[in-house]
mmCIF file of C-alpha atoms and ligand atoms in Angstrom:
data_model
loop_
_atom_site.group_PDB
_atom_site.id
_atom_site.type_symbol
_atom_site.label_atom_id
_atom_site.label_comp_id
_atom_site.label_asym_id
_atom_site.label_seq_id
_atom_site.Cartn_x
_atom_site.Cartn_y
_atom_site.Cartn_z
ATOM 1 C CA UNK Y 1 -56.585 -27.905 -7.766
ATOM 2 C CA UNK Y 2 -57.742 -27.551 -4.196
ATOM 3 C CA UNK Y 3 -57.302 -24.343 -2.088
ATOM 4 C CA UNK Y 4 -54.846 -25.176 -0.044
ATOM 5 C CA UNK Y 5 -52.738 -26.362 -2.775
ATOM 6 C CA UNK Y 6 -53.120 -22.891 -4.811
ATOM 7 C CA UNK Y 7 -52.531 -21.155 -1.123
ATOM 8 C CA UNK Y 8 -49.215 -23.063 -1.093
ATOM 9 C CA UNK Y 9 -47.939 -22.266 -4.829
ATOM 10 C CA UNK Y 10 -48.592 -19.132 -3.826
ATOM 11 C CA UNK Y 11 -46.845 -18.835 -0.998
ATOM 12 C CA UNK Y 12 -43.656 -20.455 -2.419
ATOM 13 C CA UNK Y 13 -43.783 -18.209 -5.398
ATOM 14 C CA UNK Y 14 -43.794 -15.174 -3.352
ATOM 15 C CA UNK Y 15 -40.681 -16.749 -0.956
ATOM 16 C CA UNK Y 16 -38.907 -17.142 -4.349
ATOM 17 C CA UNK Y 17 -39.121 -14.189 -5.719
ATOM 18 C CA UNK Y 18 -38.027 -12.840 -2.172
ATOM 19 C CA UNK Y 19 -35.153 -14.841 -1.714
ATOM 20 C CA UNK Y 20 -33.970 -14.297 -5.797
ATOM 21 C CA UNK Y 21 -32.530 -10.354 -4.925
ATOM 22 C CA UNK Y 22 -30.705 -12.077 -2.006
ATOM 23 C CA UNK Y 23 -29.271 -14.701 -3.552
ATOM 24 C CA UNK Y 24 -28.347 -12.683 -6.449
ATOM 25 C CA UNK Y 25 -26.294 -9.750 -3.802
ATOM 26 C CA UNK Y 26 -24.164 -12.606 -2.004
ATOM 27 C CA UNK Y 27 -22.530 -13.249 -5.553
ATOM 28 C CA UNK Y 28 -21.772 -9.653 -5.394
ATOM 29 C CA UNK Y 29 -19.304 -8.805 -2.260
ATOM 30 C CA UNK Y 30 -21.043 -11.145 0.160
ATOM 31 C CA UNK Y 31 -24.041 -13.333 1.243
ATOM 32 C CA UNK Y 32 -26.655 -11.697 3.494
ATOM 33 C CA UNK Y 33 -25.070 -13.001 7.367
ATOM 34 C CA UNK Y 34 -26.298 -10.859 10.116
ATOM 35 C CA UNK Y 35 -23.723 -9.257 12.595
ATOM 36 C CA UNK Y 36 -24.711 -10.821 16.036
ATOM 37 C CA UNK Y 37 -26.482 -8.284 18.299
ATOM 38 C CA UNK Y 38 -23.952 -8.003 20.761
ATOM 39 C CA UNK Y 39 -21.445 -6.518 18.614
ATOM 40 C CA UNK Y 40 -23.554 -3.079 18.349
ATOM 41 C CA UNK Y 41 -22.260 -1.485 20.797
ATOM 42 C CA UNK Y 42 -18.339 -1.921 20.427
ATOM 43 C CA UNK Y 43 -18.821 -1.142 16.832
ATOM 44 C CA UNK Y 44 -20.400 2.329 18.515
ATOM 45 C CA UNK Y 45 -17.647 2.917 20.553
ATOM 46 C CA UNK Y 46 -15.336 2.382 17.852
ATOM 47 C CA UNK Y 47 -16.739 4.507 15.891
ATOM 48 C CA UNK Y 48 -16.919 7.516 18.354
ATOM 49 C CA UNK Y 49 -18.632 9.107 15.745
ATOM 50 C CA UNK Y 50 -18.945 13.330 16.514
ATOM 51 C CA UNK Y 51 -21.090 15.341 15.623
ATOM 52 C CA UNK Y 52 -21.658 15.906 11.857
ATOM 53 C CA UNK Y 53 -19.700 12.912 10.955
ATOM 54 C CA UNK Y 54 -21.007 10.954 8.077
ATOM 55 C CA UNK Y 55 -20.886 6.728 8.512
ATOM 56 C CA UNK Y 56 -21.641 4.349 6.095
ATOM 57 C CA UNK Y 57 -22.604 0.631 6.422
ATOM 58 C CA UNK Y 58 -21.941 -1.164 3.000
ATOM 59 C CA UNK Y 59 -23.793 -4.058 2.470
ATOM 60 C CA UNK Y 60 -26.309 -2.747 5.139
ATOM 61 C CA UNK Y 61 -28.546 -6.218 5.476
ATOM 62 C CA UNK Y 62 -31.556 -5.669 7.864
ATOM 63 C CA UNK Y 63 -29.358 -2.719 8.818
ATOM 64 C CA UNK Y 64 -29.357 -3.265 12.362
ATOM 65 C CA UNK Y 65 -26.429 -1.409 12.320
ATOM 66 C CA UNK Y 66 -26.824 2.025 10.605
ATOM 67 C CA UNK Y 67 -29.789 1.707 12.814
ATOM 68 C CA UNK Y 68 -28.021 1.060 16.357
ATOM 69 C CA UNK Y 69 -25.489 3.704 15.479
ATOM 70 C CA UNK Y 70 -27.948 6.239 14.318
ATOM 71 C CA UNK Y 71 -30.182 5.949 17.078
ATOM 72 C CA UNK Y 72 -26.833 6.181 19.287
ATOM 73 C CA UNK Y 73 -25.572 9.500 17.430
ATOM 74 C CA UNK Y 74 -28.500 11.621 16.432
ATOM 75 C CA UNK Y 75 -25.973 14.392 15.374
ATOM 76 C CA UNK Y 76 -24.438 12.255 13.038
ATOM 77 C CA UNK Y 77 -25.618 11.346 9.747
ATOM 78 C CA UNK Y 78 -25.498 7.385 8.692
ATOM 79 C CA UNK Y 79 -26.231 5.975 5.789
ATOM 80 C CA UNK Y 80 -27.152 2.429 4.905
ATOM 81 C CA UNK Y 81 -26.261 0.712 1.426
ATOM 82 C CA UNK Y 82 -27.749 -2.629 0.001
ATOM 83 C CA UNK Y 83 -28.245 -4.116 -2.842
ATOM 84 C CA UNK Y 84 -30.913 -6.774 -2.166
ATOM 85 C CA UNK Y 85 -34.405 -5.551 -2.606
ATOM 86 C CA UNK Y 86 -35.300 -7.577 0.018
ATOM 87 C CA UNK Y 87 -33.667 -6.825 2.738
ATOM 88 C CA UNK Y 88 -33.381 -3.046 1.773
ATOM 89 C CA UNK Y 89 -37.554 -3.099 2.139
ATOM 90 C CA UNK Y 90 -36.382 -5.036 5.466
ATOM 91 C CA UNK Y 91 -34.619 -2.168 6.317
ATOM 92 C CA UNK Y 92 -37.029 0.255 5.276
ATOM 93 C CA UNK Y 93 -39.444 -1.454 7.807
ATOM 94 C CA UNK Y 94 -36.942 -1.340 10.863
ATOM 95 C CA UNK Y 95 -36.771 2.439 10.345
ATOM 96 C CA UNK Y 96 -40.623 2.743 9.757
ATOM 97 C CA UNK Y 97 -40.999 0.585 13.148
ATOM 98 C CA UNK Y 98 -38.804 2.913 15.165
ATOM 99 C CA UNK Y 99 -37.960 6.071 12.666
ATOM 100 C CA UNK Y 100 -34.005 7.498 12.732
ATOM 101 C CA UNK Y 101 -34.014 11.125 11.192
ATOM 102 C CA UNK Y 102 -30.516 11.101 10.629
ATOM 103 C CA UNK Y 103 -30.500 7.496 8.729
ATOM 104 C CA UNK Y 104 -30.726 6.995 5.039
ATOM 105 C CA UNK Y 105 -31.385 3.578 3.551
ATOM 106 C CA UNK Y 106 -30.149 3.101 -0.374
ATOM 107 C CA UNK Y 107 -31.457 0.425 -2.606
ATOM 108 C CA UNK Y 108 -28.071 0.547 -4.660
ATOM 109 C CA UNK Y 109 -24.790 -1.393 -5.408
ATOM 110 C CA UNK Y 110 -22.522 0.266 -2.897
ATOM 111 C CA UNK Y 111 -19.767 -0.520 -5.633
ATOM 112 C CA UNK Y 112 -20.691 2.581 -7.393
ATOM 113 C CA UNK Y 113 -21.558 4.345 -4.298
ATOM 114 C CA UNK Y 114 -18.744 7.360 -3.830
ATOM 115 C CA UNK Y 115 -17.248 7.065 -0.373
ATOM 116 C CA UNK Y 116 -15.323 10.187 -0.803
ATOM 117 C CA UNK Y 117 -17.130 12.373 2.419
ATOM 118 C CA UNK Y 118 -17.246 9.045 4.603
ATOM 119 C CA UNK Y 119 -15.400 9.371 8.278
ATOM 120 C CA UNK Y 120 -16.494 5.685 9.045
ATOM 121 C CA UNK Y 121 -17.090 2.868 6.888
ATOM 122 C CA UNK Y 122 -17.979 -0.277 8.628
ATOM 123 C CA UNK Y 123 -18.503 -3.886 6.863
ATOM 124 C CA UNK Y 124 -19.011 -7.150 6.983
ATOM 125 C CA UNK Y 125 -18.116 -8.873 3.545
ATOM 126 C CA UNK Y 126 -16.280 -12.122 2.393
ATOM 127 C CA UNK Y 127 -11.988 -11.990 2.437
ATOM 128 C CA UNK Y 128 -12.083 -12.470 -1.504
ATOM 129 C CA UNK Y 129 -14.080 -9.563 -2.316
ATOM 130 C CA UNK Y 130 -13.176 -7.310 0.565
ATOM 131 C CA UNK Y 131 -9.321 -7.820 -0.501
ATOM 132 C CA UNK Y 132 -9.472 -7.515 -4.881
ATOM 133 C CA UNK Y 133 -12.816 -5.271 -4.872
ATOM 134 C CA UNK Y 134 -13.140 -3.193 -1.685
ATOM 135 C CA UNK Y 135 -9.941 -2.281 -0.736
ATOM 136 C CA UNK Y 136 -8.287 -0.644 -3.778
ATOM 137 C CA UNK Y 137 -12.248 1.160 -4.130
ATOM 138 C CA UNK Y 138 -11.056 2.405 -0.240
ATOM 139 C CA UNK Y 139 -7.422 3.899 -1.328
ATOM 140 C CA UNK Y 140 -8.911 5.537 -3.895
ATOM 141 C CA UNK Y 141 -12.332 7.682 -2.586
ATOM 142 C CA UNK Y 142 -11.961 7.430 1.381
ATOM 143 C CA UNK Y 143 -10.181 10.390 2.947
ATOM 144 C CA UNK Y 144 -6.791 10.795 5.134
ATOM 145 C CA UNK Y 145 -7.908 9.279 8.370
ATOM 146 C CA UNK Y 146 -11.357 8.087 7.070
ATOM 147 C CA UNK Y 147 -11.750 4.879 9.747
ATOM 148 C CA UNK Y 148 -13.240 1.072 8.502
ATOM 149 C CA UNK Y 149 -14.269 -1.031 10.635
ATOM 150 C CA UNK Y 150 -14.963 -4.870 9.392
ATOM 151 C CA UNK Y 151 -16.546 -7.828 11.296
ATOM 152 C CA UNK Y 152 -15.169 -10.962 10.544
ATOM 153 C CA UNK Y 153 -13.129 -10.297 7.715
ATOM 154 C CA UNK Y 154 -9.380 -8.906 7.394
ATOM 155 C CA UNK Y 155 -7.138 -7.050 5.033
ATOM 156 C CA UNK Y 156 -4.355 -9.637 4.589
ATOM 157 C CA UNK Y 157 -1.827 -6.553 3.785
ATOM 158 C CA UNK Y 158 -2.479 -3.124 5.604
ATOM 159 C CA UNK Y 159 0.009 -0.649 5.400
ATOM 160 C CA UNK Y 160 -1.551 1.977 8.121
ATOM 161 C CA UNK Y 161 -3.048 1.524 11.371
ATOM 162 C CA UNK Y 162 -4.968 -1.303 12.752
ATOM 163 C CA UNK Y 163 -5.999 -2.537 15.420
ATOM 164 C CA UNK Y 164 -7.974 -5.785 16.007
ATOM 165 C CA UNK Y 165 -11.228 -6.314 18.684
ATOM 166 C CA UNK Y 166 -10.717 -10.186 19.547
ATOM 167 C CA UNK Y 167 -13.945 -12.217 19.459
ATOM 168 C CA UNK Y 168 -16.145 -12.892 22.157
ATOM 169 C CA UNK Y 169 -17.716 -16.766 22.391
ATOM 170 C CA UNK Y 170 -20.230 -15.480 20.758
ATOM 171 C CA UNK Y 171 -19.049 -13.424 17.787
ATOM 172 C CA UNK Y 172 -15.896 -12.644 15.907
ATOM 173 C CA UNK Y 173 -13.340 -9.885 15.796
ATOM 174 C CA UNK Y 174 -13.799 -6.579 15.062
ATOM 175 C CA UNK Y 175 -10.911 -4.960 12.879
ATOM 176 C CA UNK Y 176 -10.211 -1.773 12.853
ATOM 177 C CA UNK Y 177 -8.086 0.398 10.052
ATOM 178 C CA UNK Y 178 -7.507 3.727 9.284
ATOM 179 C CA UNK Y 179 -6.669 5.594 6.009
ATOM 180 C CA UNK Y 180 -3.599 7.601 5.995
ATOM 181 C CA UNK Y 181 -2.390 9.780 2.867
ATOM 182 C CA UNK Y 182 0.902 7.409 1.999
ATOM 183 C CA UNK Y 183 -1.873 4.774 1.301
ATOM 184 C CA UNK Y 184 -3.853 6.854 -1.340
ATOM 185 C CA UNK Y 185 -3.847 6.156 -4.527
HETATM 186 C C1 SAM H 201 -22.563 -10.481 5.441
HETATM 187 S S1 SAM H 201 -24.002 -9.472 5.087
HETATM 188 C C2 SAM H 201 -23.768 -8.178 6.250
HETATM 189 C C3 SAM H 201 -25.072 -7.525 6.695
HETATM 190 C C4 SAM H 201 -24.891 -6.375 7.683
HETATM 191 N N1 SAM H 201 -23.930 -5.409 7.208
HETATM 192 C C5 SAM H 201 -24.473 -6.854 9.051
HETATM 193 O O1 SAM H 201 -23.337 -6.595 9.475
HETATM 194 O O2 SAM H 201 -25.302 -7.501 9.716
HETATM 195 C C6 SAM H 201 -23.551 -8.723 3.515
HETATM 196 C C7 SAM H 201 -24.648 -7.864 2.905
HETATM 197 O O3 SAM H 201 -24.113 -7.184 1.767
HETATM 198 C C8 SAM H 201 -25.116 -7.154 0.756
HETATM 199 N N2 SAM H 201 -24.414 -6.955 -0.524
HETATM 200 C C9 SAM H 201 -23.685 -7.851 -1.250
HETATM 201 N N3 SAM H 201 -23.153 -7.271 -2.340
HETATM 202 C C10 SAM H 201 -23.543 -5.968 -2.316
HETATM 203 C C11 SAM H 201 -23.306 -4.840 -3.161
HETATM 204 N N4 SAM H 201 -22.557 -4.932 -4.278
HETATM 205 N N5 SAM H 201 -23.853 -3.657 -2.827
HETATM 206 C C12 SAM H 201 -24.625 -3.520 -1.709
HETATM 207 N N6 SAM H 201 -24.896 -4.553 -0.876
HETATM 208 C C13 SAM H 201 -24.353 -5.753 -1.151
HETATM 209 C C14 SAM H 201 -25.824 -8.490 0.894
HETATM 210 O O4 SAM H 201 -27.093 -8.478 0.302
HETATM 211 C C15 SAM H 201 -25.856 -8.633 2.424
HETATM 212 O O5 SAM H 201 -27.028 -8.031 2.954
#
């Protein structure tokens, strides 16, 4: 077989066996979409994360989120969940690149994650799963007042508050919801 064929099985091995822990995660809650880059910020200000508040990102990608927000509140503490190997070493790099004390990065399924010391949860998942899997997960662990904050993607029943961030040309709504203690369950 000639080099540059070998180079080339090689190469297409490795992609595969990169691309198998992604493809395997978006038939968990959702398919690895980034959030576009211009949505950081809002999702900071909605946030308005003080001091000592804890934030997760579910589903954390590349996690160019945890990493905006924890670079944007050092006093806070932010932690990143994903499932995919591959873009949880992604992750690692982007905090090796440009290091974020107060970020942690999990390689785990953030479906048995406990959310139950969260203050913000922000996502970016599929309607299906974010309705039948995430939400009743939500009433049950998050705390009174405990804020999420999805891109995209609604709750097609909320009983508490919301509010909704309407899309730019570029990228979609931001919604907004917060846990009260009639909700729990
Ligand atoms: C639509 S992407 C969102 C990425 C990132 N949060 C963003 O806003 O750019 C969904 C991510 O969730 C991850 N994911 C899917 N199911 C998961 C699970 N059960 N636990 C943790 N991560 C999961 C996927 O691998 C993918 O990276």
């Amino acid at each position: 077989m000639p080099i540059e064929t070998k180079i080339l099985a090689i190469l297409f091995i490795i992609a595969v066996i990169l691309l198998i822990p992604v493809f395997i995660a978006g038939f968990s809650l959702a398919p690895w979409v980034p959030i576009p880059k211009d949505r950081l910020e809002k999702i900071n200000r909605l946030a308005n994360l003080k001091p000592g508040q804890i934030f997760y990102e579910l589903g954390c990608g590349d996690a160019r989120v945890a990493h905006y927000i924890a670079k944007a509140n050092p006093k806070a503490k932010v932690i990143g969940i994903e499932m995919a190997y591959t873009m949880y070493l992604w992750s690692r790099l982007r905090n090796f690149i440009s290091p974020q004390k107060n970020l942690t990065l999990k390689h785990a399924n953030a479906l048995k994650v406990d959310l139950s010391d969260a203050n913000i949860v922000y996502i970016y998942m599929i309607e299906p799963t974010m309705n039948k899997i995430l939400k009743p997960k939500f009433l049950r662990e998050l705390k009174k007042n405990t804020k999420i904050i999805s891109y995209a993607c609604r709750f097609l029943e909320w009983d508490g508050p919301y509010t909704c961030e309407e899309r730019t040309k570029k990228s979609k709504s931001l919604h907004v919801y917060t846990i009260t203690s009639q909700q729990k369950i």
